[in-house]
mmCIF file of C-alpha atoms and ligand atoms in Angstrom:
data_model
loop_
_atom_site.group_PDB
_atom_site.id
_atom_site.type_symbol
_atom_site.label_atom_id
_atom_site.label_comp_id
_atom_site.label_asym_id
_atom_site.label_seq_id
_atom_site.Cartn_x
_atom_site.Cartn_y
_atom_site.Cartn_z
ATOM 1 C CA MET A 1 9.772 111.156 -44.150
ATOM 2 C CA ALA A 2 9.705 108.832 -41.136
ATOM 3 C CA PRO A 3 12.863 108.845 -39.017
ATOM 4 C CA PRO A 4 15.124 105.848 -39.533
ATOM 5 C CA ARG A 5 14.728 102.920 -37.179
ATOM 6 C CA ILE A 6 17.802 101.807 -35.282
ATOM 7 C CA LEU A 7 18.638 99.072 -32.806
ATOM 8 C CA VAL A 8 21.035 99.719 -29.924
ATOM 9 C CA THR A 9 21.785 96.233 -28.614
ATOM 10 C CA ARG A 10 22.341 97.309 -24.984
ATOM 11 C CA PRO A 11 21.789 100.666 -23.250
ATOM 12 C CA ILE A 12 24.437 103.374 -23.515
ATOM 13 C CA VAL A 13 24.761 106.621 -21.554
ATOM 14 C CA ASP A 14 21.508 108.641 -21.541
ATOM 15 C CA ASP A 15 22.689 111.741 -23.362
ATOM 16 C CA ALA A 16 24.063 109.690 -26.269
ATOM 17 C CA LEU A 17 20.766 107.796 -26.461
ATOM 18 C CA ALA A 18 18.899 111.118 -26.364
ATOM 19 C CA ARG A 19 21.011 112.317 -29.286
ATOM 20 C CA LEU A 20 19.960 109.245 -31.249
ATOM 21 C CA ARG A 21 16.314 109.578 -30.177
ATOM 22 C CA ALA A 22 16.270 113.143 -31.511
ATOM 23 C CA GLU A 23 16.866 111.790 -35.023
ATOM 24 C CA CYS A 24 15.779 108.180 -35.059
ATOM 25 C CA GLU A 25 13.214 105.719 -33.807
ATOM 26 C CA VAL A 26 15.332 103.853 -31.295
ATOM 27 C CA ARG A 27 14.945 100.300 -30.014
ATOM 28 C CA VAL A 28 17.186 99.338 -27.111
ATOM 29 C CA GLY A 29 18.092 95.777 -26.110
ATOM 30 C CA PRO A 30 18.274 94.408 -22.553
ATOM 31 C CA ALA A 31 20.489 96.069 -19.937
ATOM 32 C CA ASP A 32 21.644 93.009 -18.032
ATOM 33 C CA ARG A 33 22.685 90.627 -20.822
ATOM 34 C CA ASP A 34 23.404 90.428 -24.536
ATOM 35 C CA ALA A 35 20.203 90.125 -26.557
ATOM 36 C CA SER A 36 19.753 86.619 -27.956
ATOM 37 C CA ARG A 37 20.313 85.963 -31.649
ATOM 38 C CA GLN A 38 16.548 85.614 -32.125
ATOM 39 C CA GLU A 39 15.848 88.898 -30.337
ATOM 40 C CA VAL A 40 18.385 90.720 -32.496
ATOM 41 C CA LEU A 41 17.074 89.151 -35.714
ATOM 42 C CA GLU A 42 13.526 90.225 -34.867
ATOM 43 C CA ALA A 43 14.346 93.730 -33.662
ATOM 44 C CA LEU A 44 16.673 94.441 -36.586
ATOM 45 C CA ARG A 45 14.442 93.198 -39.411
ATOM 46 C CA ASP A 46 13.208 96.680 -40.482
ATOM 47 C CA CYS A 47 16.084 98.782 -39.116
ATOM 48 C CA GLU A 48 18.437 101.025 -41.057
ATOM 49 C CA GLY A 49 21.004 101.364 -38.302
ATOM 50 C CA LEU A 50 22.588 99.109 -35.706
ATOM 51 C CA LEU A 51 24.696 100.151 -32.722
ATOM 52 C CA VAL A 52 26.426 97.074 -31.336
ATOM 53 C CA VAL A 53 27.211 97.179 -27.620
ATOM 54 C CA GLY A 54 28.986 94.002 -26.564
ATOM 55 C CA HIS A 55 29.767 91.107 -28.811
ATOM 56 C CA THR A 56 26.551 90.416 -30.713
ATOM 57 C CA LYS A 57 27.581 88.390 -33.747
ATOM 58 C CA VAL A 58 26.884 90.237 -36.988
ATOM 59 C CA ASP A 59 27.256 87.903 -39.951
ATOM 60 C CA GLY A 60 25.851 87.422 -43.451
ATOM 61 C CA GLU A 61 22.688 85.755 -42.134
ATOM 62 C CA LEU A 62 21.898 88.656 -39.817
ATOM 63 C CA LEU A 63 22.656 91.201 -42.546
ATOM 64 C CA ASP A 64 20.371 89.367 -44.985
ATOM 65 C CA ALA A 65 17.590 89.446 -42.391
ATOM 66 C CA ALA A 66 17.857 93.256 -42.254
ATOM 67 C CA PRO A 67 17.804 94.364 -45.905
ATOM 68 C CA GLN A 68 17.348 98.062 -45.059
ATOM 69 C CA LEU A 69 20.477 98.197 -42.926
ATOM 70 C CA ARG A 70 22.937 100.889 -44.036
ATOM 71 C CA MET A 71 25.097 101.505 -41.016
ATOM 72 C CA ILE A 72 26.611 99.500 -38.153
ATOM 73 C CA ALA A 73 28.366 101.434 -35.400
ATOM 74 C CA ASN A 74 30.373 99.321 -32.991
ATOM 75 C CA PHE A 75 30.706 100.506 -29.386
ATOM 76 C CA GLY A 76 34.370 99.515 -29.079
ATOM 77 C CA VAL A 77 37.467 99.071 -31.182
ATOM 78 C CA GLY A 78 37.653 95.310 -31.800
ATOM 79 C CA VAL A 79 35.215 94.202 -34.503
ATOM 80 C CA ASP A 80 36.015 90.477 -34.613
ATOM 81 C CA HIS A 81 32.304 89.807 -33.945
ATOM 82 C CA ILE A 82 31.294 91.743 -37.062
ATOM 83 C CA ASP A 83 31.855 90.306 -40.539
ATOM 84 C CA VAL A 84 33.085 93.527 -42.151
ATOM 85 C CA PRO A 85 33.593 92.056 -45.660
ATOM 86 C CA ALA A 86 30.008 90.689 -45.548
ATOM 87 C CA ALA A 87 28.764 94.161 -44.559
ATOM 88 C CA THR A 88 30.801 95.797 -47.326
ATOM 89 C CA ALA A 89 29.379 93.340 -49.858
ATOM 90 C CA ARG A 90 25.889 94.496 -48.786
ATOM 91 C CA LYS A 91 26.798 98.207 -48.906
ATOM 92 C CA VAL A 92 26.683 98.623 -45.148
ATOM 93 C CA TRP A 93 29.190 100.907 -43.437
ATOM 94 C CA VAL A 94 30.862 99.643 -40.268
ATOM 95 C CA SER A 95 32.556 101.983 -37.796
ATOM 96 C CA ASN A 96 34.323 101.538 -34.466
ATOM 97 C CA THR A 97 35.458 103.880 -31.692
ATOM 98 C CA ALA A 98 39.192 103.790 -32.387
ATOM 99 C CA GLY A 99 41.199 106.155 -30.249
ATOM 100 C CA SER A 100 38.556 106.497 -27.527
ATOM 101 C CA LEU A 101 39.889 103.881 -25.131
ATOM 102 C CA THR A 102 43.614 103.610 -25.717
ATOM 103 C CA GLU A 103 44.960 104.949 -22.411
ATOM 104 C CA THR A 104 42.119 103.386 -20.409
ATOM 105 C CA THR A 105 42.828 99.912 -21.737
ATOM 106 C CA ALA A 106 46.578 100.388 -21.334
ATOM 107 C CA GLU A 107 45.967 101.360 -17.689
ATOM 108 C CA LEU A 108 44.006 98.151 -17.141
ATOM 109 C CA GLY A 109 46.965 96.309 -18.674
ATOM 110 C CA TRP A 110 49.191 97.851 -16.026
ATOM 111 C CA ALA A 111 46.639 97.145 -13.306
ATOM 112 C CA LEU A 112 46.804 93.477 -14.315
ATOM 113 C CA ILE A 113 50.606 93.487 -14.499
ATOM 114 C CA LEU A 114 50.916 94.985 -11.022
ATOM 115 C CA SER A 115 48.192 92.921 -9.386
ATOM 116 C CA THR A 116 49.573 89.703 -10.895
ATOM 117 C CA VAL A 117 53.239 90.316 -10.182
ATOM 118 C CA ARG A 118 52.536 91.594 -6.642
ATOM 119 C CA ARG A 119 49.780 89.014 -5.985
ATOM 120 C CA VAL A 120 47.216 91.654 -4.993
ATOM 121 C CA ALA A 121 44.051 89.685 -5.807
ATOM 122 C CA GLU A 122 45.458 86.536 -4.204
ATOM 123 C CA GLY A 123 46.311 88.535 -1.067
ATOM 124 C CA ASP A 124 42.838 90.057 -0.962
ATOM 125 C CA ARG A 125 41.299 86.558 -1.041
ATOM 126 C CA LEU A 126 43.584 85.422 1.780
ATOM 127 C CA VAL A 127 42.747 88.413 3.979
ATOM 128 C CA ARG A 128 39.001 88.027 3.441
ATOM 129 C CA ALA A 129 39.254 84.318 4.227
ATOM 130 C CA GLY A 130 40.696 85.241 7.655
ATOM 131 C CA GLN A 131 43.948 83.408 6.869
ATOM 132 C CA TRP A 132 46.403 86.264 7.324
ATOM 133 C CA LYS A 133 48.768 85.620 10.240
ATOM 134 C CA GLY A 134 50.746 88.879 10.001
ATOM 135 C CA PHE A 135 53.929 90.261 8.439
ATOM 136 C CA GLY A 136 56.722 87.802 7.633
ATOM 137 C CA ALA A 137 60.058 88.155 5.817
ATOM 138 C CA PHE A 138 59.137 85.424 3.388
ATOM 139 C CA PHE A 139 55.400 85.896 3.320
ATOM 140 C CA PHE A 140 53.624 86.407 -0.019
ATOM 141 C CA LEU A 141 56.639 87.365 -2.093
ATOM 142 C CA GLY A 142 56.100 88.610 -5.611
ATOM 143 C CA ALA A 143 58.519 89.882 -8.219
ATOM 144 C CA GLU A 144 59.763 93.406 -8.890
ATOM 145 C CA LEU A 145 59.608 95.244 -12.182
ATOM 146 C CA PRO A 146 62.654 97.573 -12.425
ATOM 147 C CA GLY A 147 65.318 96.200 -14.738
ATOM 148 C CA LYS A 148 62.924 93.667 -16.261
ATOM 149 C CA THR A 149 61.720 93.359 -19.858
ATOM 150 C CA LEU A 150 58.170 93.991 -20.994
ATOM 151 C CA GLY A 151 57.248 92.226 -24.246
ATOM 152 C CA ILE A 152 54.297 93.683 -26.132
ATOM 153 C CA VAL A 153 52.574 91.377 -28.608
ATOM 154 C CA GLY A 154 50.866 93.684 -31.105
ATOM 155 C CA ALA A 155 52.021 97.223 -31.784
ATOM 156 C CA GLY A 156 48.737 99.089 -32.268
ATOM 157 C CA ARG A 157 47.609 102.120 -30.272
ATOM 158 C CA ILE A 158 47.027 100.147 -27.069
ATOM 159 C CA GLY A 159 50.319 98.252 -27.307
ATOM 160 C CA GLN A 160 52.148 101.540 -27.776
ATOM 161 C CA ALA A 161 50.336 103.093 -24.796
ATOM 162 C CA VAL A 162 51.282 100.127 -22.579
ATOM 163 C CA ALA A 163 54.908 100.472 -23.714
ATOM 164 C CA ARG A 164 54.963 104.241 -23.068
ATOM 165 C CA LYS A 165 54.296 103.598 -19.372
ATOM 166 C CA ALA A 166 57.137 101.045 -19.046
ATOM 167 C CA PRO A 167 59.891 103.554 -18.128
ATOM 168 C CA ALA A 168 57.799 104.720 -15.160
ATOM 169 C CA PHE A 169 58.272 101.208 -13.728
ATOM 170 C CA GLY A 170 61.930 100.944 -14.774
ATOM 171 C CA MET A 171 61.149 98.389 -17.476
ATOM 172 C CA LYS A 172 62.580 98.048 -20.957
ATOM 173 C CA ALA A 173 59.901 97.451 -23.604
ATOM 174 C CA VAL A 174 60.286 95.309 -26.734
ATOM 175 C CA TYR A 175 57.525 94.489 -29.190
ATOM 176 C CA TRP A 176 56.409 92.073 -31.856
ATOM 177 C CA SER A 177 54.176 93.096 -34.707
ATOM 178 C CA ARG A 178 53.258 91.504 -38.032
ATOM 179 C CA THR A 179 54.311 94.707 -39.764
ATOM 180 C CA PRO A 180 57.258 96.871 -38.657
ATOM 181 C CA LYS A 181 56.233 99.885 -36.571
ATOM 182 C CA PRO A 182 59.224 102.247 -36.418
ATOM 183 C CA GLU A 183 57.055 104.764 -34.527
ATOM 184 C CA PHE A 184 56.672 102.276 -31.655
ATOM 185 C CA GLY A 185 59.775 103.685 -29.964
ATOM 186 C CA ALA A 186 61.095 100.306 -28.776
ATOM 187 C CA GLN A 187 63.061 97.464 -30.297
ATOM 188 C CA ALA A 188 61.216 94.917 -32.399
ATOM 189 C CA ARG A 189 61.675 91.194 -31.832
ATOM 190 C CA GLU A 190 60.600 87.990 -33.530
ATOM 191 C CA LEU A 191 57.723 86.521 -31.523
ATOM 192 C CA ASP A 192 59.709 83.539 -30.218
ATOM 193 C CA ALA A 193 62.607 85.776 -29.175
ATOM 194 C CA LEU A 194 60.217 88.153 -27.388
ATOM 195 C CA LEU A 195 58.626 85.282 -25.479
ATOM 196 C CA ARG A 196 62.038 83.917 -24.399
ATOM 197 C CA GLU A 197 63.357 87.318 -23.331
ATOM 198 C CA SER A 198 60.399 88.968 -21.605
ATOM 199 C CA ASP A 199 59.602 88.917 -17.906
ATOM 200 C CA VAL A 200 56.102 90.195 -18.572
ATOM 201 C CA VAL A 201 54.329 89.560 -21.888
ATOM 202 C CA VAL A 202 51.281 91.718 -22.672
ATOM 203 C CA VAL A 203 48.996 90.622 -25.503
ATOM 204 C CA THR A 204 47.393 93.569 -27.319
ATOM 205 C CA VAL A 205 47.037 92.201 -30.854
ATOM 206 C CA SER A 206 43.584 92.156 -32.446
ATOM 207 C CA LEU A 207 41.843 88.856 -33.149
ATOM 208 C CA SER A 208 41.866 87.524 -36.701
ATOM 209 C CA ALA A 209 42.263 84.139 -38.367
ATOM 210 C CA GLU A 210 46.060 84.643 -38.167
ATOM 211 C CA THR A 211 46.153 85.544 -34.472
ATOM 212 C CA ARG A 212 43.723 82.901 -33.135
ATOM 213 C CA HIS A 213 45.783 80.860 -30.622
ATOM 214 C CA LEU A 214 48.867 82.872 -31.556
ATOM 215 C CA ILE A 215 49.964 82.143 -27.983
ATOM 216 C CA GLY A 216 49.534 78.397 -27.578
ATOM 217 C CA ALA A 217 51.304 75.629 -25.643
ATOM 218 C CA ARG A 218 54.474 75.924 -27.748
ATOM 219 C CA GLU A 219 54.688 79.690 -27.281
ATOM 220 C CA ILE A 220 53.943 79.552 -23.543
ATOM 221 C CA GLY A 221 56.623 76.873 -23.323
ATOM 222 C CA LEU A 222 59.168 79.394 -24.619
ATOM 223 C CA MET A 223 58.480 81.790 -21.744
ATOM 224 C CA LYS A 224 60.619 81.872 -18.602
ATOM 225 C CA LYS A 225 59.188 79.978 -15.646
ATOM 226 C CA SER A 226 59.375 83.269 -13.740
ATOM 227 C CA ALA A 227 57.448 85.206 -16.426
ATOM 228 C CA TYR A 228 53.882 86.548 -16.445
ATOM 229 C CA LEU A 229 51.350 86.722 -19.272
ATOM 230 C CA VAL A 230 48.727 89.474 -19.494
ATOM 231 C CA ASN A 231 45.944 89.489 -22.109
ATOM 232 C CA ILE A 232 43.955 92.685 -22.704
ATOM 233 C CA ALA A 233 43.158 91.969 -26.371
ATOM 234 C CA ARG A 234 40.813 89.078 -27.163
ATOM 235 C CA GLY A 235 40.547 85.727 -25.399
ATOM 236 C CA PRO A 236 41.016 83.464 -28.438
ATOM 237 C CA VAL A 237 44.471 84.953 -29.137
ATOM 238 C CA VAL A 238 45.646 82.796 -26.203
ATOM 239 C CA ASP A 239 44.951 79.060 -25.891
ATOM 240 C CA GLU A 240 43.267 79.124 -22.478
ATOM 241 C CA ALA A 241 43.597 75.405 -21.789
ATOM 242 C CA ALA A 242 47.349 75.546 -22.486
ATOM 243 C CA LEU A 243 47.676 78.656 -20.332
ATOM 244 C CA ALA A 244 45.833 77.058 -17.411
ATOM 245 C CA ARG A 245 48.093 73.979 -17.631
ATOM 246 C CA ALA A 246 51.206 76.167 -17.555
ATOM 247 C CA LEU A 247 49.857 78.148 -14.579
ATOM 248 C CA LEU A 248 49.029 74.999 -12.613
ATOM 249 C CA ASP A 249 52.295 73.189 -13.505
ATOM 250 C CA GLY A 250 54.635 76.116 -12.846
ATOM 251 C CA GLY A 251 55.372 76.600 -16.566
ATOM 252 C CA ILE A 252 55.005 80.366 -15.997
ATOM 253 C CA ALA A 253 54.611 82.376 -12.785
ATOM 254 C CA GLY A 254 51.241 84.003 -13.329
ATOM 255 C CA ALA A 255 48.704 85.567 -15.647
ATOM 256 C CA GLY A 256 46.421 88.577 -15.690
ATOM 257 C CA LEU A 257 43.432 88.244 -17.991
ATOM 258 C CA ASP A 258 40.677 90.626 -18.990
ATOM 259 C CA VAL A 259 39.382 88.593 -21.935
ATOM 260 C CA TYR A 260 38.428 84.955 -22.478
ATOM 261 C CA GLU A 261 37.806 82.515 -25.286
ATOM 262 C CA LYS A 262 34.073 82.125 -24.638
ATOM 263 C CA GLU A 263 32.979 85.178 -22.667
ATOM 264 C CA PRO A 264 31.389 85.294 -20.198
ATOM 265 C CA GLU A 265 32.345 81.648 -19.605
ATOM 266 C CA ILE A 266 35.758 81.066 -18.098
ATOM 267 C CA HIS A 267 37.754 77.887 -18.636
ATOM 268 C CA PRO A 268 37.206 75.880 -15.415
ATOM 269 C CA ASP A 269 40.942 75.230 -15.028
ATOM 270 C CA LEU A 270 41.672 78.967 -15.018
ATOM 271 C CA LEU A 271 39.325 79.344 -12.064
ATOM 272 C CA ARG A 272 41.545 76.885 -10.174
ATOM 273 C CA CYS A 273 44.723 78.939 -10.738
ATOM 274 C CA PRO A 274 45.573 81.042 -7.674
ATOM 275 C CA ASN A 275 48.253 82.798 -9.739
ATOM 276 C CA ALA A 276 45.763 84.158 -12.288
ATOM 277 C CA VAL A 277 44.031 87.516 -11.863
ATOM 278 C CA LEU A 278 40.725 87.334 -13.732
ATOM 279 C CA ALA A 279 39.016 90.600 -14.691
ATOM 280 C CA PRO A 280 35.579 90.691 -16.370
ATOM 281 C CA HIS A 281 36.466 92.421 -19.704
ATOM 282 C CA ILE A 282 36.732 95.913 -18.214
ATOM 283 C CA GLY A 283 39.579 97.298 -20.336
ATOM 284 C CA SER A 284 37.578 100.345 -21.414
ATOM 285 C CA ALA A 285 35.278 100.479 -18.397
ATOM 286 C CA THR A 286 35.703 103.968 -16.985
ATOM 287 C CA ILE A 287 32.877 106.499 -16.796
ATOM 288 C CA GLU A 288 34.769 108.935 -19.020
ATOM 289 C CA THR A 289 35.745 106.406 -21.667
ATOM 290 C CA ARG A 290 32.339 104.738 -21.906
ATOM 291 C CA ARG A 291 30.782 108.178 -22.378
ATOM 292 C CA ARG A 292 33.306 108.975 -25.136
ATOM 293 C CA MET A 293 32.636 105.634 -26.803
ATOM 294 C CA ALA A 294 28.858 106.144 -26.681
ATOM 295 C CA HIS A 295 29.039 109.577 -28.281
ATOM 296 C CA LEU A 296 31.528 108.447 -30.927
ATOM 297 C CA ALA A 297 29.355 105.458 -31.834
ATOM 298 C CA ALA A 298 26.262 107.700 -31.983
ATOM 299 C CA GLU A 299 28.085 110.259 -34.141
ATOM 300 C CA ASN A 300 29.224 107.584 -36.574
ATOM 301 C CA LEU A 301 25.785 106.002 -36.718
ATOM 302 C CA LEU A 302 24.077 109.317 -37.456
ATOM 303 C CA ALA A 303 26.646 110.237 -40.089
ATOM 304 C CA GLY A 304 26.125 106.934 -41.874
ATOM 305 C CA LEU A 305 22.351 107.247 -41.747
ATOM 306 C CA GLN A 306 22.590 110.754 -43.168
ATOM 307 C CA GLY A 307 24.627 109.437 -46.092
ATOM 308 C CA ARG A 308 27.979 110.831 -44.904
ATOM 309 C CA VAL A 309 31.005 108.569 -44.625
ATOM 310 C CA PRO A 310 31.213 107.835 -40.863
ATOM 311 C CA PRO A 311 34.355 109.461 -39.421
ATOM 312 C CA LEU A 312 35.569 106.119 -38.061
ATOM 313 C CA ALA A 313 34.355 103.914 -40.915
ATOM 314 C CA LEU A 314 36.366 100.725 -41.338
ATOM 315 C CA ASN A 315 35.016 100.276 -44.871
ATOM 316 C CA PRO A 316 34.534 103.869 -46.097
ATOM 317 C CA GLY A 317 34.042 102.700 -49.665
ATOM 318 C CA ALA A 318 31.102 100.422 -48.807
ATOM 319 C CA ARG A 319 28.619 103.091 -49.866
ATOM 320 C CA VAL A 320 28.812 106.145 -52.036
ATOM 321 C CA SER A 321 28.583 109.105 -49.719
ATOM 322 C CA GLY A 322 25.677 111.524 -50.137
ATOM 323 C CA ILE A 323 22.081 110.448 -50.614
ATOM 324 C CA PRO A 324 19.404 112.220 -52.631
ATOM 325 C CA ALA A 325 17.498 114.834 -50.615
ATOM 326 C CA SER A 326 14.308 112.910 -51.258
ATOM 327 C CA LEU A 327 15.668 110.043 -49.188
ATOM 328 C CA LYS A 328 16.674 112.250 -46.265
ATOM 329 C CA TRP A 329 14.405 112.522 -43.312
ATOM 330 C CA GLY A 330 13.598 115.545 -41.207
HETATM 331 C C1 DGY B 401 36.930 96.887 -27.520
HETATM 332 O O1 DGY B 401 36.843 98.095 -27.679
HETATM 333 O O2 DGY B 401 37.348 96.133 -28.399
HETATM 334 C C2 DGY B 401 36.509 96.344 -26.197
HETATM 335 O O3 DGY B 401 37.174 95.174 -25.913
HETATM 336 C C3 DGY B 401 35.012 96.131 -26.154
HETATM 337 O O4 DGY B 401 34.663 95.209 -27.115
#
């Protein structure tokens, strides 16, 4: 039996690719950009497996163009770019890499909190521009964290990991979640109350129809003028135009962003905000985590192709597990 064909949309670490190559015929997309829709449609046409690296849109049209597809492994946790119900309807398993990047993304959240509140990126630009005139009692003042309140929007693994680090900085954490999370270990708040009370708001909620523009002009308007907003979840959870207006008008003190509404495009007004730290979606970007993610995605993909429910399947019931020996390869 011929090995199954799979498409990996962008390269992943060599040893994970080698693991896939040992069992499958592997096509790999471009290294320096997302493959275009047309490229993906063509490469996927006769594939049984897909490993999505980045945010390639997987919808009903794409699934219909690949009738042999049985398994989609996402390299990452958020699957807002994959239509999971459409995959389920076509008996295609979808998995993610939940648990592989929790602490790493929470650390980036703290990196953004600290660099925003203490104006690190802004200071770096000033130094490089040759504009630094030396130490001054009132020069480049930021805010301090001890005694302040950290409001976490979204109480999943990453939100909880961000909150766990709050005591190290002397901060009290509160959280908002659509469903109560007693295990969170902090007090819950209504969203409006959290926004009014918090000195730093960190968005960690996943993107869905309900959370698109969850933080819009009204919500930003509830925040203190001295408060900071950090987004490490998905860009469209925050209305970027409203955020940029608030940053430019002094509605809030600053923002740290790792994600954007139309990546890799950035709203032009955000680029004009000196009080915004803009990171290029690097929440999970450490050598160790990316290696873990690659191997987890490969493991899930191979399981699905072998007819076993992928360990991190988001729709485990999409297919009946176990396939007749005659359909197995190797
Ligand atoms: C994730 O895991 O969701 C990262 O943001 C990459 O998509």
